PDB file of C-alpha atoms in Angstrom:
ATOM      1  CA  MET A1446      -0.007-154.088  63.302  1.00  0.00           C
ATOM      2  CA  LEU A1447      -0.170-157.563  61.749  1.00  0.00           C
ATOM      3  CA  LEU A1448      -1.122-159.048  65.103  1.00  0.00           C
ATOM      4  CA  PRO A1449      -3.614-156.679  66.700  1.00  0.00           C
ATOM      5  CA  SER A1450      -4.263-159.096  69.521  1.00  0.00           C
ATOM      6  CA  SER A1451      -0.638-159.003  70.585  1.00  0.00           C
ATOM      7  CA  THR A1452      -0.410-157.831  74.209  1.00  0.00           C
ATOM      8  CA  HIS A1453       3.191-156.761  73.626  1.00  0.00           C
ATOM      9  CA  LEU A1454       2.098-154.179  71.050  1.00  0.00           C
ATOM     10  CA  ILE A1455      -0.713-152.936  73.280  1.00  0.00           C
ATOM     11  CA  ASN A1456       1.680-152.497  76.191  1.00  0.00           C
ATOM     12  CA  GLU A1457       4.030-150.435  74.030  1.00  0.00           C
ATOM     13  CA  ARG A1458       1.149-148.183  72.979  1.00  0.00           C
ATOM     14  CA  LEU A1459       0.102-147.690  76.590  1.00  0.00           C
ATOM     15  CA  ILE A1460       3.649-146.802  77.609  1.00  0.00           C
ATOM     16  CA  ASP A1461       3.924-144.259  74.757  1.00  0.00           C
ATOM     17  CA  THR A1462       0.594-142.701  75.738  1.00  0.00           C
ATOM     18  CA  ALA A1463       1.570-142.492  79.397  1.00  0.00           C
ATOM     19  CA  ALA A1464       4.897-140.870  78.483  1.00  0.00           C
ATOM     20  CA  GLY A1465       3.115-138.311  76.296  1.00  0.00           C
ATOM     21  CA  VAL A1466       0.663-137.439  79.070  1.00  0.00           C
ATOM     22  CA  ALA A1467       3.518-137.023  81.544  1.00  0.00           C
ATOM     23  CA  ILE A1468       5.434-134.693  79.216  1.00  0.00           C
ATOM     24  CA  ALA A1469       2.310-132.636  78.461  1.00  0.00           C
ATOM     25  CA  SER A1470       1.523-132.313  82.168  1.00  0.00           C
ATOM     26  CA  LEU A1471       5.091-131.273  82.906  1.00  0.00           C
ATOM     27  CA  PHE A1472       5.023-128.376  80.453  1.00  0.00           C
ATOM     28  CA  SER A1473       1.429-127.393  81.296  1.00  0.00           C
ATOM     29  CA  PHE A1474       1.807-127.109  85.044  1.00  0.00           C
ATOM     30  CA  VAL A1475       5.496-127.182  85.927  1.00  0.00           C
ATOM     31  CA  LEU A1476       7.045-125.224  83.053  1.00  0.00           C
ATOM     32  CA  PRO A1477       4.138-123.280  81.494  1.00  0.00           C
ATOM     33  CA  SER A1478       4.418-120.470  78.980  1.00  0.00           C
ATOM     34  CA  TRP A1479       1.609-118.079  79.876  1.00  0.00           C
ATOM     35  CA  GLU A1480       0.319-115.773  77.189  1.00  0.00           C
ATOM     36  CA  TYR A1481       0.550-112.613  79.293  1.00  0.00           C
ATOM     37  CA  ARG A1482       4.327-112.823  79.132  1.00  0.00           C
ATOM     38  CA  ALA A1483       4.236-112.148  75.386  1.00  0.00           C
ATOM     39  CA  LEU A1484       1.875-109.176  75.684  1.00  0.00           C
ATOM     40  CA  PRO A1485       4.466-106.411  76.301  1.00  0.00           C
ATOM     41  CA  GLN A1486       6.217-107.086  73.001  1.00  0.00           C
ATOM     42  CA  LEU A1487       2.922-107.366  71.145  1.00  0.00           C
ATOM     43  CA  ILE A1488       1.793-104.015  72.569  1.00  0.00           C
ATOM     44  CA  ARG A1489       5.049-102.416  71.451  1.00  0.00           C
ATOM     45  CA  ASN A1490       4.667-103.883  67.973  1.00  0.00           C
ATOM     46  CA  VAL A1491       1.209-102.362  67.628  1.00  0.00           C
ATOM     47  CA  LEU A1492       2.378 -98.926  68.779  1.00  0.00           C
ATOM     48  CA  ARG A1493       5.392 -99.025  66.482  1.00  0.00           C
ATOM     49  CA  GLN A1494       3.393-100.070  63.420  1.00  0.00           C
ATOM     50  CA  ASN A1495       0.604 -97.597  64.171  1.00  0.00           C
ATOM     51  CA  GLN A1496       3.164 -94.817  64.350  1.00  0.00           C
ATOM     52  CA  ARG A1497       4.494 -95.836  60.929  1.00  0.00           C
ATOM     53  CA  TYR A1498       0.956 -96.029  59.594  1.00  0.00           C
ATOM     54  CA  ILE A1499       0.213 -92.483  60.726  1.00  0.00           C
ATOM     55  CA  GLU A1500       3.448 -91.276  59.148  1.00  0.00           C
ATOM     56  CA  ALA A1501       2.559 -92.955  55.844  1.00  0.00           C
ATOM     57  CA  SER A1502      -0.981 -91.581  56.059  1.00  0.00           C
ATOM     58  CA  ARG A1503       0.318 -88.064  56.613  1.00  0.00           C
ATOM     59  CA  GLY A1504       2.231 -88.095  53.350  1.00  0.00           C
ATOM     60  CA  LEU A1505      -0.711 -89.511  51.449  1.00  0.00           C
ATOM     61  CA  LEU A1506      -3.302 -87.143  52.940  1.00  0.00           C
ATOM     62  CA  GLN A1507      -1.007 -84.190  52.283  1.00  0.00           C
ATOM     63  CA  ALA A1508      -0.723 -85.267  48.647  1.00  0.00           C
ATOM     64  CA  GLU A1509       3.039 -85.439  49.090  1.00  0.00           C
ATOM     65  CA  VAL A1510       3.071 -88.926  47.529  1.00  0.00           C
ATOM     66  CA  ALA A1511       0.983 -90.108  44.600  1.00  0.00           C
ATOM     67  CA  ASP A1512       1.397 -93.843  45.120  1.00  0.00           C
ATOM     68  CA  ASP A1513      -0.412 -95.336  48.099  1.00  0.00           C
ATOM     69  CA  PHE A1514       1.679 -98.524  48.164  1.00  0.00           C
ATOM     70  CA  ILE A1515       3.540 -97.589  51.370  1.00  0.00           C
ATOM     71  CA  TYR A1516       0.253 -96.571  52.984  1.00  0.00           C
ATOM     72  CA  ARG A1517      -1.385 -99.885  52.134  1.00  0.00           C
ATOM     73  CA  LEU A1518       1.676-101.792  53.294  1.00  0.00           C
ATOM     74  CA  CYS A1519       1.708-100.001  56.654  1.00  0.00           C
ATOM     75  CA  ARG A1520      -2.026-100.560  57.022  1.00  0.00           C
ATOM     76  CA  LYS A1521      -1.567-104.288  56.427  1.00  0.00           C
ATOM     77  CA  ARG A1522       1.198-104.442  59.012  1.00  0.00           C
ATOM     78  CA  ILE A1523      -0.814-102.690  61.703  1.00  0.00           C
ATOM     79  CA  MET A1524      -3.742-105.012  60.969  1.00  0.00           C
ATOM     80  CA  ASP A1525      -1.458-108.044  61.269  1.00  0.00           C
ATOM     81  CA  CYS A1526      -0.119-106.790  64.602  1.00  0.00           C
ATOM     82  CA  LEU A1527      -3.625-106.192  65.928  1.00  0.00           C
ATOM     83  CA  ALA A1528      -4.725-109.643  64.807  1.00  0.00           C
ATOM     84  CA  GLU A1529      -1.720-111.183  66.558  1.00  0.00           C
ATOM     85  CA  LEU A1530      -2.483-109.290  69.765  1.00  0.00           C
ATOM     86  CA  GLY A1531      -6.148-110.275  69.552  1.00  0.00           C
ATOM     87  CA  ALA A1532      -5.211-113.944  69.119  1.00  0.00           C
ATOM     88  CA  ALA A1533      -2.947-113.740  72.168  1.00  0.00           C
ATOM     89  CA  LEU A1534      -5.811-112.225  74.177  1.00  0.00           C
ATOM     90  CA  VAL A1535      -8.130-115.083  73.174  1.00  0.00           C
ATOM     91  CA  ARG A1536      -5.527-117.674  74.136  1.00  0.00           C
ATOM     92  CA  MET A1537      -4.990-115.935  77.471  1.00  0.00           C
ATOM     93  CA  LEU A1538      -8.724-116.140  78.192  1.00  0.00           C
ATOM     94  CA  ASP A1539      -8.498-119.918  77.721  1.00  0.00           C
ATOM     95  CA  GLU A1540      -5.905-120.097  80.502  1.00  0.00           C
ATOM     96  CA  PRO A1541      -6.661-120.125  84.255  1.00  0.00           C
ATOM     97  CA  VAL A1542      -8.321-116.942  85.511  1.00  0.00           C
ATOM     98  CA  SER A1543      -5.360-116.328  87.813  1.00  0.00           C
ATOM     99  CA  LYS A1544      -3.227-115.820  84.695  1.00  0.00           C
ATOM    100  CA  HIS A1545      -5.482-113.205  83.105  1.00  0.00           C
ATOM    101  CA  ARG A1546      -3.930-109.749  82.893  1.00  0.00           C
ATOM    102  CA  SER A1547      -5.615-106.423  82.063  1.00  0.00           C
ATOM    103  CA  VAL A1548      -8.218-108.015  79.803  1.00  0.00           C
ATOM    104  CA  GLU A1549     -10.486-104.971  79.492  1.00  0.00           C
ATOM    105  CA  ASP A1550      -7.615-102.546  78.849  1.00  0.00           C
ATOM    106  CA  ILE A1551      -6.173-104.811  76.152  1.00  0.00           C
ATOM    107  CA  ASN A1552      -9.573-105.172  74.534  1.00  0.00           C
ATOM    108  CA  GLN A1553     -10.038-101.392  74.494  1.00  0.00           C
ATOM    109  CA  PHE A1554      -6.460-100.911  73.274  1.00  0.00           C
ATOM    110  CA  ILE A1555      -7.193-103.132  70.260  1.00  0.00           C
ATOM    111  CA  ALA A1556     -10.515-101.406  69.569  1.00  0.00           C
ATOM    112  CA  ARG A1557      -8.988 -97.905  69.719  1.00  0.00           C
ATOM    113  CA  ASN A1558      -6.252 -98.863  67.283  1.00  0.00           C
ATOM    114  CA  TYR A1559      -8.845-100.137  64.832  1.00  0.00           C
ATOM    115  CA  LEU A1560     -10.699 -96.843  65.250  1.00  0.00           C
ATOM    116  CA  VAL A1561      -7.547 -94.878  64.418  1.00  0.00           C
ATOM    117  CA  VAL A1562      -7.266 -96.779  61.144  1.00  0.00           C
ATOM    118  CA  ALA A1563     -10.958 -96.127  60.470  1.00  0.00           C
ATOM    119  CA  HIS A1564     -10.630 -92.382  61.169  1.00  0.00           C
ATOM    120  CA  VAL A1565      -7.686 -92.068  58.800  1.00  0.00           C
ATOM    121  CA  ALA A1566      -9.635 -93.891  56.082  1.00  0.00           C
ATOM    122  CA  ALA A1567     -12.623 -91.594  56.652  1.00  0.00           C
ATOM    123  CA  ILE A1568     -10.431 -88.485  56.433  1.00  0.00           C
ATOM    124  CA  ARG A1569      -8.856 -89.755  53.228  1.00  0.00           C
ATOM    125  CA  LEU A1570     -12.284 -90.350  51.683  1.00  0.00           C
ATOM    126  CA  LEU A1571     -13.418 -86.919  52.802  1.00  0.00           C
ATOM    127  CA  LEU A1572     -10.460 -85.193  51.195  1.00  0.00           C
ATOM    128  CA  ARG A1573     -10.932 -87.099  47.952  1.00  0.00           C
ATOM    129  CA  SER A1574     -14.648 -86.256  47.880  1.00  0.00           C
ATOM    130  CA  HIS A1575     -14.047 -82.512  48.385  1.00  0.00           C
ATOM    131  CA  PRO A1576     -10.848 -81.597  46.519  1.00  0.00           C
ATOM    132  CA  GLU A1577     -11.751 -77.917  46.447  1.00  0.00           C
ATOM    133  CA  GLY A1578     -10.079 -75.897  49.192  1.00  0.00           C
ATOM    134  CA  LEU A1579      -7.701 -78.751  49.931  1.00  0.00           C
ATOM    135  CA  PRO A1580      -4.737 -76.548  50.996  1.00  0.00           C
ATOM    136  CA  GLU A1581      -6.796 -75.136  53.856  1.00  0.00           C
ATOM    137  CA  ALA A1582      -7.845 -78.608  55.047  1.00  0.00           C
ATOM    138  CA  SER A1583      -4.301 -79.930  54.682  1.00  0.00           C
ATOM    139  CA  VAL A1584      -3.125 -77.687  57.514  1.00  0.00           C
ATOM    140  CA  ASP A1585      -5.577 -79.324  59.918  1.00  0.00           C
ATOM    141  CA  VAL A1586      -4.646 -82.809  58.723  1.00  0.00           C
ATOM    142  CA  GLU A1587      -0.930 -82.135  59.033  1.00  0.00           C
ATOM    143  CA  ARG A1588      -1.249 -80.900  62.606  1.00  0.00           C
ATOM    144  CA  ALA A1589      -3.492 -83.808  63.581  1.00  0.00           C
ATOM    145  CA  CYS A1590      -1.131 -86.430  62.136  1.00  0.00           C
ATOM    146  CA  ASP A1591       1.848 -84.828  63.859  1.00  0.00           C
ATOM    147  CA  ARG A1592       0.098 -84.803  67.236  1.00  0.00           C
ATOM    148  CA  VAL A1593      -1.110 -88.397  66.909  1.00  0.00           C
ATOM    149  CA  ARG A1594       2.345 -89.548  65.833  1.00  0.00           C
ATOM    150  CA  ASP A1595       3.962 -87.754  68.767  1.00  0.00           C
ATOM    151  CA  THR A1596       1.408 -89.231  71.169  1.00  0.00           C
ATOM    152  CA  LEU A1597       2.143 -92.777  69.998  1.00  0.00           C
ATOM    153  CA  ALA A1598       5.881 -92.109  70.077  1.00  0.00           C
ATOM    154  CA  GLN A1599       5.635 -90.877  73.662  1.00  0.00           C
ATOM    155  CA  ALA A1600       3.725 -94.010  74.661  1.00  0.00           C
ATOM    156  CA  LEU A1601       6.270 -96.275  72.978  1.00  0.00           C
ATOM    157  CA  GLN A1602       9.147 -94.436  74.646  1.00  0.00           C
ATOM    158  CA  SER A1603       7.485 -94.833  78.044  1.00  0.00           C
ATOM    159  CA  LEU A1604       7.259 -98.604  77.535  1.00  0.00           C
ATOM    160  CA  GLU A1605      10.794 -99.076  76.275  1.00  0.00           C
ATOM    161  CA  ARG A1606      12.312 -96.884  78.978  1.00  0.00           C
ATOM    162  CA  PRO A1607      10.342 -96.950  82.246  1.00  0.00           C
ATOM    163  CA  ALA A1608       9.621 -93.361  83.159  1.00  0.00           C
ATOM    164  CA  PRO A1609       7.139 -91.302  85.202  1.00  0.00           C
ATOM    165  CA  PRO A1610       3.476 -91.930  84.368  1.00  0.00           C
ATOM    166  CA  ILE A1611       2.443 -90.678  80.962  1.00  0.00           C
ATOM    167  CA  GLU A1612       0.139 -87.685  81.052  1.00  0.00           C
ATOM    168  CA  GLN A1613      -2.905 -87.207  78.904  1.00  0.00           C
ATOM    169  CA  PRO A1614      -1.767 -85.151  75.893  1.00  0.00           C
ATOM    170  CA  GLU A1615      -3.243 -81.685  75.743  1.00  0.00           C
ATOM    171  CA  MET A1616      -5.438 -81.955  72.730  1.00  0.00           C
ATOM    172  CA  VAL A1617      -9.030 -81.368  71.781  1.00  0.00           C
ATOM    173  CA  THR A1618     -10.891 -84.570  72.584  1.00  0.00           C
ATOM    174  CA  ASP A1619     -14.498 -83.434  72.299  1.00  0.00           C
ATOM    175  CA  PRO A1620     -15.628 -83.652  68.651  1.00  0.00           C
ATOM    176  CA  ARG A1621     -18.412 -81.143  69.315  1.00  0.00           C
ATOM    177  CA  HIS A1622     -15.828 -78.589  70.353  1.00  0.00           C
ATOM    178  CA  THR A1623     -13.639 -79.163  67.309  1.00  0.00           C
ATOM    179  CA  CYS A1624     -16.524 -78.210  65.069  1.00  0.00           C
ATOM    180  CA  ALA A1625     -16.326 -74.656  66.398  1.00  0.00           C
ATOM    181  CA  LEU A1626     -12.601 -74.147  65.920  1.00  0.00           C
ATOM    182  CA  SER A1627     -13.094 -71.975  62.878  1.00  0.00           C
ATOM    183  CA  GLU A1628     -15.803 -69.367  62.636  1.00  0.00           C
ATOM    184  CA  LYS A1629     -15.240 -68.703  58.945  1.00  0.00           C
ATOM    185  CA  GLU A1630     -15.046 -72.017  57.173  1.00  0.00           C
ATOM    186  CA  THR A1631     -14.455 -71.816  53.445  1.00  0.00           C
ATOM    187  CA  TRP A1632     -14.092 -75.549  52.883  1.00  0.00           C
ATOM    188  CA  PRO A1633     -17.537 -77.237  52.721  1.00  0.00           C
ATOM    189  CA  ALA A1634     -16.485 -80.347  54.671  1.00  0.00           C
ATOM    190  CA  ARG A1635     -14.477 -78.508  57.332  1.00  0.00           C
ATOM    191  CA  ARG A1636     -16.822 -79.347  60.214  1.00  0.00           C
ATOM    192  CA  LEU A1637     -16.904 -83.040  59.365  1.00  0.00           C
ATOM    193  CA  LEU A1638     -13.141 -83.075  59.015  1.00  0.00           C
ATOM    194  CA  GLN A1639     -12.712 -81.439  62.419  1.00  0.00           C
ATOM    195  CA  ARG A1640     -14.979 -84.057  63.937  1.00  0.00           C
ATOM    196  CA  HIS A1641     -12.892 -86.925  62.541  1.00  0.00           C
ATOM    197  CA  ILE A1642      -9.699 -85.199  63.652  1.00  0.00           C
ATOM    198  CA  GLY A1643     -11.049 -84.785  67.172  1.00  0.00           C
ATOM    199  CA  LEU A1644     -11.992 -88.458  67.354  1.00  0.00           C
ATOM    200  CA  LEU A1645      -8.632 -89.484  65.915  1.00  0.00           C
ATOM    201  CA  GLN A1646      -6.721 -87.502  68.521  1.00  0.00           C
ATOM    202  CA  ALA A1647      -8.950 -88.725  71.349  1.00  0.00           C
ATOM    203  CA  ASP A1648      -8.446 -92.372  70.391  1.00  0.00           C
ATOM    204  CA  ALA A1649      -4.685 -91.876  70.070  1.00  0.00           C
ATOM    205  CA  ALA A1650      -4.582 -90.345  73.553  1.00  0.00           C
ATOM    206  CA  ASP A1651      -6.564 -93.283  74.941  1.00  0.00           C
ATOM    207  CA  ILE A1652      -4.181 -95.725  73.258  1.00  0.00           C
ATOM    208  CA  ALA A1653      -1.217 -94.034  74.929  1.00  0.00           C
ATOM    209  CA  VAL A1654      -2.775 -94.105  78.387  1.00  0.00           C
ATOM    210  CA  ARG A1655      -3.976 -97.707  78.114  1.00  0.00           C
ATOM    211  CA  SER A1656      -0.640 -98.964  76.820  1.00  0.00           C
ATOM    212  CA  VAL A1657       1.130 -97.614  79.899  1.00  0.00           C
ATOM    213  CA  THR A1658      -1.614 -98.967  82.163  1.00  0.00           C
ATOM    214  CA  ILE A1659      -1.276-102.430  80.635  1.00  0.00           C
ATOM    215  CA  ASP A1660       2.498-102.317  80.978  1.00  0.00           C
ATOM    216  CA  ARG A1661       2.236-101.384  84.677  1.00  0.00           C
ATOM    217  CA  ILE A1662      -0.150-104.243  85.379  1.00  0.00           C
ATOM    218  CA  LEU A1663       2.051-106.749  83.580  1.00  0.00           C
ATOM    219  CA  ARG A1664       5.140-105.575  85.456  1.00  0.00           C
ATOM    220  CA  LEU A1665       3.287-105.730  88.760  1.00  0.00           C
ATOM    221  CA  HIS A1666       2.220-109.358  88.312  1.00  0.00           C
ATOM    222  CA  ASP A1667       5.316-110.617  86.530  1.00  0.00           C
TER     223      ASP A1667
END
């Protein structure tokens, strides 16, 4: 540093740079760590945390718990898992095209999970805005949460223990149809609630199917 014109110092710098380039090339092309290899665990984490979020939401929407701390904690965890999966997807897109895996399914998987969180928040706001007739609405909410939880659990089980292809859960997926489930509605927001429930169940079913599809593609190209 005191003698910048020293050729000896320059040669040492060049040798260090060449060694660094060689090491970087070795790990980039010979021993790479492709992002798609981390996707299966990230998908499982999202399903697991979403299942816990639905369980926490069920207790809160049913007014079984007064404090929403567990609900907010589970919501934060599912958001963190989705952000981690989204970051992995972005990094994978920066890699060679030959190393891209199920990009569209992963993108839709992330979007559907965000929609599930949004539907639960909308249902919670709806119940708080129309407290009258809550026991009647609680039955619909309880059934919906149970079905969504079971759908996510089935998807997670299929990933952790390879099994026959998962089938689309038998549930009402058309929101227009859910509005006509009850001819004699006594709760003023019943139709809107049924619409959100239908969308919630439809998105949960799509999450289950896409998670298995992604897992198959990753296993096929691994």
